[in-house]
CSV table of C-alpha atoms (C1' of nucleotides) in Angstrom, one decimal:
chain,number,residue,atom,x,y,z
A,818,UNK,CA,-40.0,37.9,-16.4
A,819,UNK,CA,-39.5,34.5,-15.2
A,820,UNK,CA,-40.6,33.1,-18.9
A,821,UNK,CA,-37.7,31.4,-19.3
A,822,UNK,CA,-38.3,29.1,-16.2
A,823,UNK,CA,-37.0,25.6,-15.7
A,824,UNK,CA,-40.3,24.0,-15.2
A,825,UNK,CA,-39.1,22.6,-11.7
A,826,UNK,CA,-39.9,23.1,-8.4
A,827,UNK,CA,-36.1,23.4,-6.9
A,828,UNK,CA,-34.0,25.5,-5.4
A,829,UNK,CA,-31.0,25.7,-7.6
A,830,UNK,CA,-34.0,26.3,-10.3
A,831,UNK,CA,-35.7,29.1,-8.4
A,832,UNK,CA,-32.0,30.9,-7.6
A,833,UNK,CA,-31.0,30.5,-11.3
A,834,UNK,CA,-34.3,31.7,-13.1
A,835,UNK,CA,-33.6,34.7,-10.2
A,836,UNK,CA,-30.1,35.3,-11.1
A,837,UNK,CA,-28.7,33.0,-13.6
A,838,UNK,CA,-29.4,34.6,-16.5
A,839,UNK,CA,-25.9,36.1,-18.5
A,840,UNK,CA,-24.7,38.9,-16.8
A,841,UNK,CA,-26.8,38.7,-13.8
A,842,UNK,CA,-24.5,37.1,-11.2
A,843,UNK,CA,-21.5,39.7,-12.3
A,844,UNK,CA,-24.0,42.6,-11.2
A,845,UNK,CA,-24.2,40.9,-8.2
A,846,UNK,CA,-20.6,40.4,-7.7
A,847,UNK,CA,-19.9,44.3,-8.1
A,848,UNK,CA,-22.8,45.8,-6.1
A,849,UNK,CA,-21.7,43.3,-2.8
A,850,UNK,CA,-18.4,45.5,-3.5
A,851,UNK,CA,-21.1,48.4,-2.9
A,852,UNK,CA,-23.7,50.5,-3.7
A,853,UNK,CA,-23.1,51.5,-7.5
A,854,UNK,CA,-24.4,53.9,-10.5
A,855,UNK,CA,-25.3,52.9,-13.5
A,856,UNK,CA,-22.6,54.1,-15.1
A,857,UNK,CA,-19.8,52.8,-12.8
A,858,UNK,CA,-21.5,49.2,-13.4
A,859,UNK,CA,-21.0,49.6,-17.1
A,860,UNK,CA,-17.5,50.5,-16.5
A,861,UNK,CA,-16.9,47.3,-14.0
A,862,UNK,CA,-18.5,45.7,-16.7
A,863,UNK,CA,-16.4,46.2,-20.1
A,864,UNK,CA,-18.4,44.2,-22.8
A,865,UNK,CA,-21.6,44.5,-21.4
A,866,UNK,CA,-24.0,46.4,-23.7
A,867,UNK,CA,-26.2,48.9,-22.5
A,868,UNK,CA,-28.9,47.7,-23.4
A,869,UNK,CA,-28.4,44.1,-21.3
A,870,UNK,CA,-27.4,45.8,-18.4
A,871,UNK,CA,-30.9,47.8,-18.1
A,872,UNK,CA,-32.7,44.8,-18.5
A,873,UNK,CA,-31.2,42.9,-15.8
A,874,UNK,CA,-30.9,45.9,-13.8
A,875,UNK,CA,-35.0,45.5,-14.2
A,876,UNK,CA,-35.0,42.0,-13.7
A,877,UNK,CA,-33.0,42.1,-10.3
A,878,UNK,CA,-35.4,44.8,-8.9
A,879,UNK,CA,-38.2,42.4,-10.1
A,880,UNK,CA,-36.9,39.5,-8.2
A,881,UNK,CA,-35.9,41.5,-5.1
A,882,UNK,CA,-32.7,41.4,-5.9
A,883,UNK,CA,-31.5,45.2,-5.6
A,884,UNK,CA,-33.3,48.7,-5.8
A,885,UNK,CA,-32.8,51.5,-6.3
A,886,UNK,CA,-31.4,53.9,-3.4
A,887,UNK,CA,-34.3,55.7,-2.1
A,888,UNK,CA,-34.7,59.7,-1.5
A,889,UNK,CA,-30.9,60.0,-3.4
A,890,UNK,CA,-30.8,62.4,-5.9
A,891,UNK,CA,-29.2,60.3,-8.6
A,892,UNK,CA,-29.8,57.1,-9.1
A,893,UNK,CA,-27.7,54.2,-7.2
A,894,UNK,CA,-28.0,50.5,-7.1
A,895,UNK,CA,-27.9,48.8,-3.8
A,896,UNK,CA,-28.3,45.1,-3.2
A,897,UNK,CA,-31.6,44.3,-1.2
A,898,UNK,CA,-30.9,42.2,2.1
A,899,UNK,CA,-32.2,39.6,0.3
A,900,UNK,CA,-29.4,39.5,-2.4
A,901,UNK,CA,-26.2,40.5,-0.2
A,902,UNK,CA,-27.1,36.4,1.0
A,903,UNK,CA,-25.6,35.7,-2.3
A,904,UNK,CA,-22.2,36.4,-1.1
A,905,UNK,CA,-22.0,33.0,-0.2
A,906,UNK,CA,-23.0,31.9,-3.9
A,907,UNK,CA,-20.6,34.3,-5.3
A,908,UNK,CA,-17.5,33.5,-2.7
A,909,UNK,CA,-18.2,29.5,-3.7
A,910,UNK,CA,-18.0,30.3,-7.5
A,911,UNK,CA,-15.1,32.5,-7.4
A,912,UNK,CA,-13.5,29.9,-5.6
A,913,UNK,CA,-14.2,27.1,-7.8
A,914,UNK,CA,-13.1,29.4,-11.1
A,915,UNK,CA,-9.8,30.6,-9.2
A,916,UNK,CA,-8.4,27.1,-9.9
A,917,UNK,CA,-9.2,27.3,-13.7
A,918,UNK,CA,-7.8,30.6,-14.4
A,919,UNK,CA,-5.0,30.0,-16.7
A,920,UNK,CA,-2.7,33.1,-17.1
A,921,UNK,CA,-4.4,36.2,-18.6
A,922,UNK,CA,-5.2,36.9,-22.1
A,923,UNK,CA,-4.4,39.8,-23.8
A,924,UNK,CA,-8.0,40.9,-24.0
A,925,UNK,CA,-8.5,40.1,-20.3
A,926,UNK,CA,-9.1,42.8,-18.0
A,927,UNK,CA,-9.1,43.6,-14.0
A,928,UNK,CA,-11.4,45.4,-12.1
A,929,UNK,CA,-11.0,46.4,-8.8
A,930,UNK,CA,-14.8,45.4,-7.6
A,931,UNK,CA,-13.6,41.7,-9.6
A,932,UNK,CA,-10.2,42.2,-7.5
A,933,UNK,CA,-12.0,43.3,-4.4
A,934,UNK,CA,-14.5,40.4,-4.1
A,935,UNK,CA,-11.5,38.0,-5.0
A,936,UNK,CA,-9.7,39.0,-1.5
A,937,UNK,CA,-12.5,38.6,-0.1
A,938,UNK,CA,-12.8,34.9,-1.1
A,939,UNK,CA,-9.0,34.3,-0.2
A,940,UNK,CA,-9.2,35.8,3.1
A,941,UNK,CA,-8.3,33.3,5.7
A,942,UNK,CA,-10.2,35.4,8.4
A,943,UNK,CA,-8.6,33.0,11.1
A,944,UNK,CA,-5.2,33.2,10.1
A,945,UNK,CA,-5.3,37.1,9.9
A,946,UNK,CA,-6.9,37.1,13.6
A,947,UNK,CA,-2.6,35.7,14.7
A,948,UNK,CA,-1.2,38.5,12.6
A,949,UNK,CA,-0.9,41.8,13.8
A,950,UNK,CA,-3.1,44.8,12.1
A,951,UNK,CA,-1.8,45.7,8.7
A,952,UNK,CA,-2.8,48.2,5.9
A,953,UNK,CA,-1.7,47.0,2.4
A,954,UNK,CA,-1.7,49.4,-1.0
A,955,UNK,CA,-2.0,47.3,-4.1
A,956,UNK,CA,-1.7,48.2,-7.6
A,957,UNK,CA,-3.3,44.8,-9.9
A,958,UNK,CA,-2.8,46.3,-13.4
A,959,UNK,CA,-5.8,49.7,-13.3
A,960,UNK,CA,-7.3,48.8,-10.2
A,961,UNK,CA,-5.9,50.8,-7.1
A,962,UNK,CA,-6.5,49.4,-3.7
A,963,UNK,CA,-6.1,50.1,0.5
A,964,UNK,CA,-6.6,46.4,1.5
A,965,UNK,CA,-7.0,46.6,5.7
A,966,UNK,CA,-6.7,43.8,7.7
A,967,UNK,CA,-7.3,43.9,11.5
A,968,UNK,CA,-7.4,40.9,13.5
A,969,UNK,CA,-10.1,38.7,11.9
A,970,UNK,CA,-11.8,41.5,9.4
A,971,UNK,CA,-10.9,42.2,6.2
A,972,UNK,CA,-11.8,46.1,4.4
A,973,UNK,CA,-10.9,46.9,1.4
A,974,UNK,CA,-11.7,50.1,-0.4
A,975,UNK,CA,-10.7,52.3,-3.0
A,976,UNK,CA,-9.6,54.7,-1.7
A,977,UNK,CA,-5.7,56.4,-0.6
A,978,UNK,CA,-4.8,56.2,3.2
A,979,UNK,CA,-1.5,55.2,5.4
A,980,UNK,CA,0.2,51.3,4.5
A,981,UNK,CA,3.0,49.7,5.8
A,982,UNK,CA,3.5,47.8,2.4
A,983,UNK,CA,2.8,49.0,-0.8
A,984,UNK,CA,3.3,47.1,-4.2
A,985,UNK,CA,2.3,46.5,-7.7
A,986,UNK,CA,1.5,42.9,-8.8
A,987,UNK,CA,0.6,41.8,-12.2
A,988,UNK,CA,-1.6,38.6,-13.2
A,989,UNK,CA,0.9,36.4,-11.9
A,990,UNK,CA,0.0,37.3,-8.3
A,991,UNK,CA,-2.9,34.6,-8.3
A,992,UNK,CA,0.1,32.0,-8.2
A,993,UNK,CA,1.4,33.7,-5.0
A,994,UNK,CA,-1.8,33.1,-3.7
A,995,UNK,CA,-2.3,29.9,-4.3
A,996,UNK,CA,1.1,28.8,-2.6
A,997,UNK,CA,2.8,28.0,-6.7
A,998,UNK,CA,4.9,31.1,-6.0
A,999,UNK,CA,6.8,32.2,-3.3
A,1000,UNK,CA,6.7,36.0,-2.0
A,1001,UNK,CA,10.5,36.6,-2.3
A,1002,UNK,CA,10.3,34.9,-5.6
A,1003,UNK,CA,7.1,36.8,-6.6
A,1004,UNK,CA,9.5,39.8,-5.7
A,1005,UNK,CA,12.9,38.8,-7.7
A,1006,UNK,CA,11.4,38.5,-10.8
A,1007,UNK,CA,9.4,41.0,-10.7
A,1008,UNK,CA,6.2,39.5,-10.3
A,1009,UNK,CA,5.8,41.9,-7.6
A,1010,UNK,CA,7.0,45.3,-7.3
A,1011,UNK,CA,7.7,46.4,-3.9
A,1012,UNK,CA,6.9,50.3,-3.7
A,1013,UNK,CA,7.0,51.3,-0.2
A,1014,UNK,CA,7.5,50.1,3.2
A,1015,UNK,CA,9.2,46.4,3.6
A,1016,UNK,CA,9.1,43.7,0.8
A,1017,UNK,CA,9.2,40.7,3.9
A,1018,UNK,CA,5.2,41.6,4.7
A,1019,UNK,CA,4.8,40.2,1.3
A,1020,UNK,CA,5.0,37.1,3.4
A,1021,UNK,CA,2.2,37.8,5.6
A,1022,UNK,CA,0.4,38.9,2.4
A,1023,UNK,CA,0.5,35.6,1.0
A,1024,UNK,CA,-0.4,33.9,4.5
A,1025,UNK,CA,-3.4,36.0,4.8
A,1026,UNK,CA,-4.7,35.5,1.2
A,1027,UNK,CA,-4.4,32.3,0.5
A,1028,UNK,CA,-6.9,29.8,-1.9
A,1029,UNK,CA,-5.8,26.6,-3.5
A,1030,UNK,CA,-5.2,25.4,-6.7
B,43,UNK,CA,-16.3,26.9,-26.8
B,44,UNK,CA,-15.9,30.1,-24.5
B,45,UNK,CA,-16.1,32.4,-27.3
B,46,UNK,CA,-18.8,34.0,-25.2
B,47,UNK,CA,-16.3,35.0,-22.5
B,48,UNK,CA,-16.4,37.8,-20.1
B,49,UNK,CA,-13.6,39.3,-20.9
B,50,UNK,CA,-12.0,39.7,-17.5
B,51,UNK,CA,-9.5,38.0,-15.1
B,52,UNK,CA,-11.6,36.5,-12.3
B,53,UNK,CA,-12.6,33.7,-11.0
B,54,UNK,CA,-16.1,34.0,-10.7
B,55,UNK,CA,-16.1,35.1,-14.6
B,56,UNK,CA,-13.9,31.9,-15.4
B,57,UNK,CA,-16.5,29.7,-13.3
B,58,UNK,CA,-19.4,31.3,-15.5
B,59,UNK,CA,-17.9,30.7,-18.5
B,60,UNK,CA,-17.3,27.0,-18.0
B,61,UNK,CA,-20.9,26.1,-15.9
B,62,UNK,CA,-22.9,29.3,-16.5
B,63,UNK,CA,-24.5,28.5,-19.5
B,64,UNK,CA,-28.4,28.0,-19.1
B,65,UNK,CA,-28.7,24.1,-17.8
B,66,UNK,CA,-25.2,23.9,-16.8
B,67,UNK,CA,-25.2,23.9,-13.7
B,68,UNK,CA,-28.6,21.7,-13.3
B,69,UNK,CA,-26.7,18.6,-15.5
B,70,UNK,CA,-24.2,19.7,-12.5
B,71,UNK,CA,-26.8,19.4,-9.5
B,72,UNK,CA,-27.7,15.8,-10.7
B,73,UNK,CA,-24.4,14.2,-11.3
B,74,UNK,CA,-23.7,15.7,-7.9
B,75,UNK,CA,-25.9,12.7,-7.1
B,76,UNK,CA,-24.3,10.2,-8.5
B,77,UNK,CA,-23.3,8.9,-12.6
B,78,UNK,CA,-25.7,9.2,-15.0
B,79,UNK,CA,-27.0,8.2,-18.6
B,80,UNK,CA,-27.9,10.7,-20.9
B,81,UNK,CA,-31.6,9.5,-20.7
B,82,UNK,CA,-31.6,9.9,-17.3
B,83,UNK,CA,-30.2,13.0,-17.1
B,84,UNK,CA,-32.5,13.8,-20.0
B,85,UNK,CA,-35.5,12.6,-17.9
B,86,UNK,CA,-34.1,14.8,-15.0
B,87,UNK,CA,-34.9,18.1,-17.0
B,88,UNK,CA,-37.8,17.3,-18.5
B,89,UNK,CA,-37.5,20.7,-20.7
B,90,UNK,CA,-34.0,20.7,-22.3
B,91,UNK,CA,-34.2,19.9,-25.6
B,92,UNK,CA,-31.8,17.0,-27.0
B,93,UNK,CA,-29.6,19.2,-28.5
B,94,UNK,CA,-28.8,21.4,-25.7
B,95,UNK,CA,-28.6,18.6,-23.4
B,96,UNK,CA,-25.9,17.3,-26.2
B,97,UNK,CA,-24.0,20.4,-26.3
B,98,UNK,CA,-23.7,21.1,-22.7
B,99,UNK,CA,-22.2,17.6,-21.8
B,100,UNK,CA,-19.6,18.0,-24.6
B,101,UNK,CA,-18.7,21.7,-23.0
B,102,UNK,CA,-18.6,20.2,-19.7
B,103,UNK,CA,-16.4,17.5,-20.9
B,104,UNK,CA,-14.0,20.0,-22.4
B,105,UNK,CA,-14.2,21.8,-19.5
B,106,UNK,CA,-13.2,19.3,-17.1
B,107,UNK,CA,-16.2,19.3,-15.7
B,108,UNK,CA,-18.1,15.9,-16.3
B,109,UNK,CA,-16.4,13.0,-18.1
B,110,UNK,CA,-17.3,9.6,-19.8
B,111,UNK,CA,-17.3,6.5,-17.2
B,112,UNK,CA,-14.2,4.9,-19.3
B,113,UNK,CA,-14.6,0.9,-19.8
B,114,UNK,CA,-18.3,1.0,-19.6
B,115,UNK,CA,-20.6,-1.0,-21.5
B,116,UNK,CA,-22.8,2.0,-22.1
B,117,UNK,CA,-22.5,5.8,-21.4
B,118,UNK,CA,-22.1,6.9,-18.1
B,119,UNK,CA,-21.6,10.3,-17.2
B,120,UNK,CA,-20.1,11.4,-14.4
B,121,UNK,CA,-18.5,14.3,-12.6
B,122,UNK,CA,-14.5,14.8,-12.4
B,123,UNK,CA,-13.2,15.5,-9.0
B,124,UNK,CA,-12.8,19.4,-10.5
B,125,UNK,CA,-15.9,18.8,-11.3
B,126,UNK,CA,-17.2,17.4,-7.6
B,127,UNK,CA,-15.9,20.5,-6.2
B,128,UNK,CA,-19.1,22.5,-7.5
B,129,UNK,CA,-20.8,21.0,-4.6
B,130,UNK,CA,-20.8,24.3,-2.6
B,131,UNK,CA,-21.8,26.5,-5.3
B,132,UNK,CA,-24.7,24.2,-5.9
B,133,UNK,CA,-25.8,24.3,-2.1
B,134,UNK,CA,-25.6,27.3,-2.0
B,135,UNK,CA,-27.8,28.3,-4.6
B,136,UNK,CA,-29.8,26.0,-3.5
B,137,UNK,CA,-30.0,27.5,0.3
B,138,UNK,CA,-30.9,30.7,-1.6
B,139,UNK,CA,-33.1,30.1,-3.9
B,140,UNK,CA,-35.2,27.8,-1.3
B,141,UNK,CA,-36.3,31.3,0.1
B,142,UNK,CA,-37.6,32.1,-3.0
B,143,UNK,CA,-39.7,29.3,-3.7
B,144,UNK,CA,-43.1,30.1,-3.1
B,145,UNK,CA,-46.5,27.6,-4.1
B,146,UNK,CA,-45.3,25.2,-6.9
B,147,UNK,CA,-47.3,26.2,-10.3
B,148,UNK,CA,-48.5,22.9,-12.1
B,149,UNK,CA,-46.4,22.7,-14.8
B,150,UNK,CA,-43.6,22.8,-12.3
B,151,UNK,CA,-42.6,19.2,-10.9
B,152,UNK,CA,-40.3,17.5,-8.4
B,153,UNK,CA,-37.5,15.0,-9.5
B,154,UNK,CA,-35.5,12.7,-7.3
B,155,UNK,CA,-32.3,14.4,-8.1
B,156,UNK,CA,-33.5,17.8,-7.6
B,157,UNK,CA,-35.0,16.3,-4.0
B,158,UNK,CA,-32.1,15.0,-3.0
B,159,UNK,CA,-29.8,17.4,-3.5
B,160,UNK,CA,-32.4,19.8,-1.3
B,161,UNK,CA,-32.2,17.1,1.3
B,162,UNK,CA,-28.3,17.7,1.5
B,163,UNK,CA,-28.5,21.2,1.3
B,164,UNK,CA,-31.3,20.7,4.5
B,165,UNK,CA,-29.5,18.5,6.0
B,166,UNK,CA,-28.0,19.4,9.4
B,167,UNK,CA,-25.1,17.3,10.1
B,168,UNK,CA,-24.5,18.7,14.1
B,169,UNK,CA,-28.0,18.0,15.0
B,170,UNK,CA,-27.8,14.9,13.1
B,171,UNK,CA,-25.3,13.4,14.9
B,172,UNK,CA,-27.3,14.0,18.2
B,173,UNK,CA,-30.3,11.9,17.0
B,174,UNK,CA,-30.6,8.2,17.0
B,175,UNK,CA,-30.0,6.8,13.3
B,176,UNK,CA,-33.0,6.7,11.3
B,177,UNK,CA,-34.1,5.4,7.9
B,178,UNK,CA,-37.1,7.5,6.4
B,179,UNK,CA,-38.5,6.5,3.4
B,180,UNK,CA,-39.8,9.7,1.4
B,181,UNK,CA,-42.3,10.1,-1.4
B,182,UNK,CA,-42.2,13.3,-2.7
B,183,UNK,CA,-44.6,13.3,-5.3
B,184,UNK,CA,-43.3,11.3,-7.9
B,185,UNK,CA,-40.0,11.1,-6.0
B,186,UNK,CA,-39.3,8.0,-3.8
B,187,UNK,CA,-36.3,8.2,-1.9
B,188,UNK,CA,-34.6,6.3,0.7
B,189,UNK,CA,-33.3,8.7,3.7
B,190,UNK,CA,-30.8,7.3,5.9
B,191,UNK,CA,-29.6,9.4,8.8
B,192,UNK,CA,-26.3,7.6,10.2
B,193,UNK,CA,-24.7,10.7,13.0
B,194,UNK,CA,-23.5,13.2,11.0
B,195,UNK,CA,-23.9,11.5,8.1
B,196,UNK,CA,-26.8,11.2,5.8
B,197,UNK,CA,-27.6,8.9,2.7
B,198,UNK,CA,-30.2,9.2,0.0
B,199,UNK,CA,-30.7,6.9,-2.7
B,200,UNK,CA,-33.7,5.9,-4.9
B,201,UNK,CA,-33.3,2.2,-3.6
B,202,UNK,CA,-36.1,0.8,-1.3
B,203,UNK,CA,-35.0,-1.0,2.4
B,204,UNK,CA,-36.4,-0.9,5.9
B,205,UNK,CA,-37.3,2.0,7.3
B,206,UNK,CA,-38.7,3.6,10.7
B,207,UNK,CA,-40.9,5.6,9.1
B,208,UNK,CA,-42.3,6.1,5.9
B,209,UNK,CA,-44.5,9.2,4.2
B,210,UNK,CA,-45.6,10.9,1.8
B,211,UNK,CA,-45.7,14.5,1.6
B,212,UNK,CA,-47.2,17.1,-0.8
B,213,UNK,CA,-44.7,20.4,-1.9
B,214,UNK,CA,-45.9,22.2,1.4
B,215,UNK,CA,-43.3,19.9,3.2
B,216,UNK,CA,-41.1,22.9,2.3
B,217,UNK,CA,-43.1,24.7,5.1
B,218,UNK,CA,-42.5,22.0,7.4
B,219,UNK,CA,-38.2,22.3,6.4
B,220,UNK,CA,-38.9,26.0,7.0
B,221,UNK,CA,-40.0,26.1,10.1
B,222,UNK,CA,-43.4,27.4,9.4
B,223,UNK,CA,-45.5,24.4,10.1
B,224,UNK,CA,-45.1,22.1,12.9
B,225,UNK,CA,-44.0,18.8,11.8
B,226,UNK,CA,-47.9,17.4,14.1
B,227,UNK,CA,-49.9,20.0,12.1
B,228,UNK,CA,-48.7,19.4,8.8
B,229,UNK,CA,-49.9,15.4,9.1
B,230,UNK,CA,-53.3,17.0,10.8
B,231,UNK,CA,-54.0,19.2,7.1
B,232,UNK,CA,-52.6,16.4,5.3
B,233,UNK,CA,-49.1,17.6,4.1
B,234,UNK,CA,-47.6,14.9,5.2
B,235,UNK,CA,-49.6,12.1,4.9
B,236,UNK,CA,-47.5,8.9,7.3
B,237,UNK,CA,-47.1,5.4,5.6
B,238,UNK,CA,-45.8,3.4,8.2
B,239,UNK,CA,-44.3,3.9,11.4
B,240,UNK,CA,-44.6,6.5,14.5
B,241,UNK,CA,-46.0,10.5,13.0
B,242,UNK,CA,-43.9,11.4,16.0
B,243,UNK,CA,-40.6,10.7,14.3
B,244,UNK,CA,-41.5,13.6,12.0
B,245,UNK,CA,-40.4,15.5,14.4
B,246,UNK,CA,-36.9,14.1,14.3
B,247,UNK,CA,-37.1,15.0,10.5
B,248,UNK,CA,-38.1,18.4,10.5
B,249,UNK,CA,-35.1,18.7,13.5
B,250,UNK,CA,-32.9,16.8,11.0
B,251,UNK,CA,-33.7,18.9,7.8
B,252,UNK,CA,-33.9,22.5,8.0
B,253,UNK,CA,-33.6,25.4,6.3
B,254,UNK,CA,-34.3,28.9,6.9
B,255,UNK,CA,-37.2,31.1,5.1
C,1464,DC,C1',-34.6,1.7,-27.6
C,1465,DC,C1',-30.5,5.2,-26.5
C,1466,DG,C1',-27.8,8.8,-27.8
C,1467,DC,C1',-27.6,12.1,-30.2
C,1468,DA,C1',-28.0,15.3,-35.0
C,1469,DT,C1',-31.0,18.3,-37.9
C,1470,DC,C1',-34.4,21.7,-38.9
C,1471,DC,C1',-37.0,25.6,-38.0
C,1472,DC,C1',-38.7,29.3,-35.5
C,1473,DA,C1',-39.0,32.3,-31.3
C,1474,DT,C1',-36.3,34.7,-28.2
C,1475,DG,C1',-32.2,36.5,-26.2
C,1476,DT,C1',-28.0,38.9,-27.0
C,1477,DG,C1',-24.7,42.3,-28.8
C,1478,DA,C1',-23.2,46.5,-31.3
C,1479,DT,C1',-24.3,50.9,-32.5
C,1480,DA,C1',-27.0,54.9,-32.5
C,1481,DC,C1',-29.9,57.9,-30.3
C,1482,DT,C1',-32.7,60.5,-26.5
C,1483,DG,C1',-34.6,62.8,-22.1
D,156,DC,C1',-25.6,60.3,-17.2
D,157,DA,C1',-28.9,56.8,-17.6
D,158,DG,C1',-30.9,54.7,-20.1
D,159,DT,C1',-34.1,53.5,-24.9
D,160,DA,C1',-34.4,52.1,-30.0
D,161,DT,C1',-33.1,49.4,-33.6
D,162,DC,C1',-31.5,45.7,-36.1
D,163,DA,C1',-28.3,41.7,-37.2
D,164,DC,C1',-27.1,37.6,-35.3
D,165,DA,C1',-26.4,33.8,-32.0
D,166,DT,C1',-28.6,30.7,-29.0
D,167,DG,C1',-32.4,28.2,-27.0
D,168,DG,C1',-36.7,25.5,-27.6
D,169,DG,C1',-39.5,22.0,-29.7
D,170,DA,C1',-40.3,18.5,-33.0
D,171,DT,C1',-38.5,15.1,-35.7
D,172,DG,C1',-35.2,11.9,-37.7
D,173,DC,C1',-31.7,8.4,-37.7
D,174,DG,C1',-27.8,5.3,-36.9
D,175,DG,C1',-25.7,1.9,-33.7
DNA sequence: CCGCATCCCATGTGATACTG
DNA sequence: CAGTATCACATGGGATGCGG
């Protein structure tokens, strides 16, 4: 599979004839979210076609990438030890890209496994570890999600469970986190919708999430 | 030029679409080293074709990425300060994809840009700073570099200058960065084969460079 | 020479349709 | 649901050419 090889003996070759190939890093991105089906990849993944995805679904078990979830009844993806080390890789990119991201385009979507690793590269694990324990609900455009931080860890999941601030943010919440907008402004103009629970731990929010731009 | 967009809001997707593209991210890796003429850079991938190598650097220009060295003679590219900023990204791959590397095939070969950025992502600044400053001077195949260990802080370039010891040193010196052979054994089997100057300070080296398998 | 541009062909990619 | 099959098209690879 590794036809298309660089013809170097490297190790930024070696990792992008592994996972460099279109699509391949995005896989990635989702299944250090978590274990995945086929079928919720696809739907992480809106213009991927079906066809792609099964090759580099291949290609990644090839390389040692991911496999398949043994003695499961259906059939689940799961990263390998080997590829949750890419976290780094994938934590490093999303930061770099956070500072290009211009506002959203009409075709532009969000994901909540996209959303989800995005947290996780904003997380300022040591400034969390000051703050006290708090659960967060937040809506970004489709993507639902219980956002826990305690102390210096950071979980966030899809699924429902008790907050002590809940809110709706559109696009514009990537300039609250990186500093351009403040949370009470975020909130005014509706940048931010406060649903439950007090609007000021949008504060804390933004101190906790924070990347710059 | 990102026509072949991802179609989502995230940074990792926005930092595929502008250095994703196959050979991005290598032009990337060698400019990390320092400026660069296209026929260098050309000579640094020995497999790109002219064209690609043509397109990529006009992307990466549009991008932000790279630009022209402005008032210069001749044309000099050369990473932005965005475009500096991938140096994490490219270590990181680089980390990862060293674990992959197994026996180099023969069409694959070594370049002093490639080296050099392994070096850096070897490099171990804490231990560093612990050793005495030392000057090795490297040939890596058809690589000769200049290694100069100053504290935490370390130096390659392709110039020549004294040096406390010199070698040269077949692609199994990743076993010696590894951990898997001992710096005395690999000059025993040849690996390493020393130039001029003590075998011990190998040692030293293999303390100084290291990376995980 | 150096820095590309052009040409041609092989391969990869993408959309749609289809199957176990 | 989890893929395969097919086909049109875009891109990459390699050789060659060409102007400054």
């Amino acid at each position: 599979m590794a036809a298309r090889d660089y013809g170097q003996y490297c190790g930024v070759t070696r990792a992008l004839e592994l996972v460099g190939e279109r699509w391949g890093l995005l896989i990635v991105r989702d299944l250090l979210v978590g274990p995945r089906r086929y079928g919720e990849l696809a739907a992480g993944l809106p213009r991927i076609p079906s066809n792609i995805l099964a090759t580099r679904l291949k290609e990644l078990q090839a390389a040692g990438v991911i496999h398949r979830l043994p003695r499961s009844r259906v059939i689940i993806y799961e990263l390998t030890p080997y590829g949750r080390e890419l976290e780094p890789v994938v934590l490093a990119l999303g930061a770099w890209g956070f500072k290009a991201m211009g506002d959203p385009r009409d075709e532009q979507i969000v994901t909540a496994d996209s959303m989800t690793m995005a947290l996780r590269t904003a997380f300022r694990s040591t400034v969390a570890a000051e703050l006290p324990a708090t659960a967060y609900g937040a809506q970004f455009g489709p993507a639902e999600l219980l956002i826990r931080v305690d102390g210096p860890t950071l979980d966030v999941t899809r699924g429902d469970g008790p907050v002590d601030l809940a809110f709706a943010a559109g696009p514009q919440i990537r300039r609250v986190i990186s500093g351009e907008l403040a949370p009470e402004r975020a909130i005014e103009i509706g940048v931010v919708e406060v649903l439950r629970g007090p609007g000021a731990l949008l504060d804390r929010f933004a101190s906790t999430f924070h990347l710059a731009a």
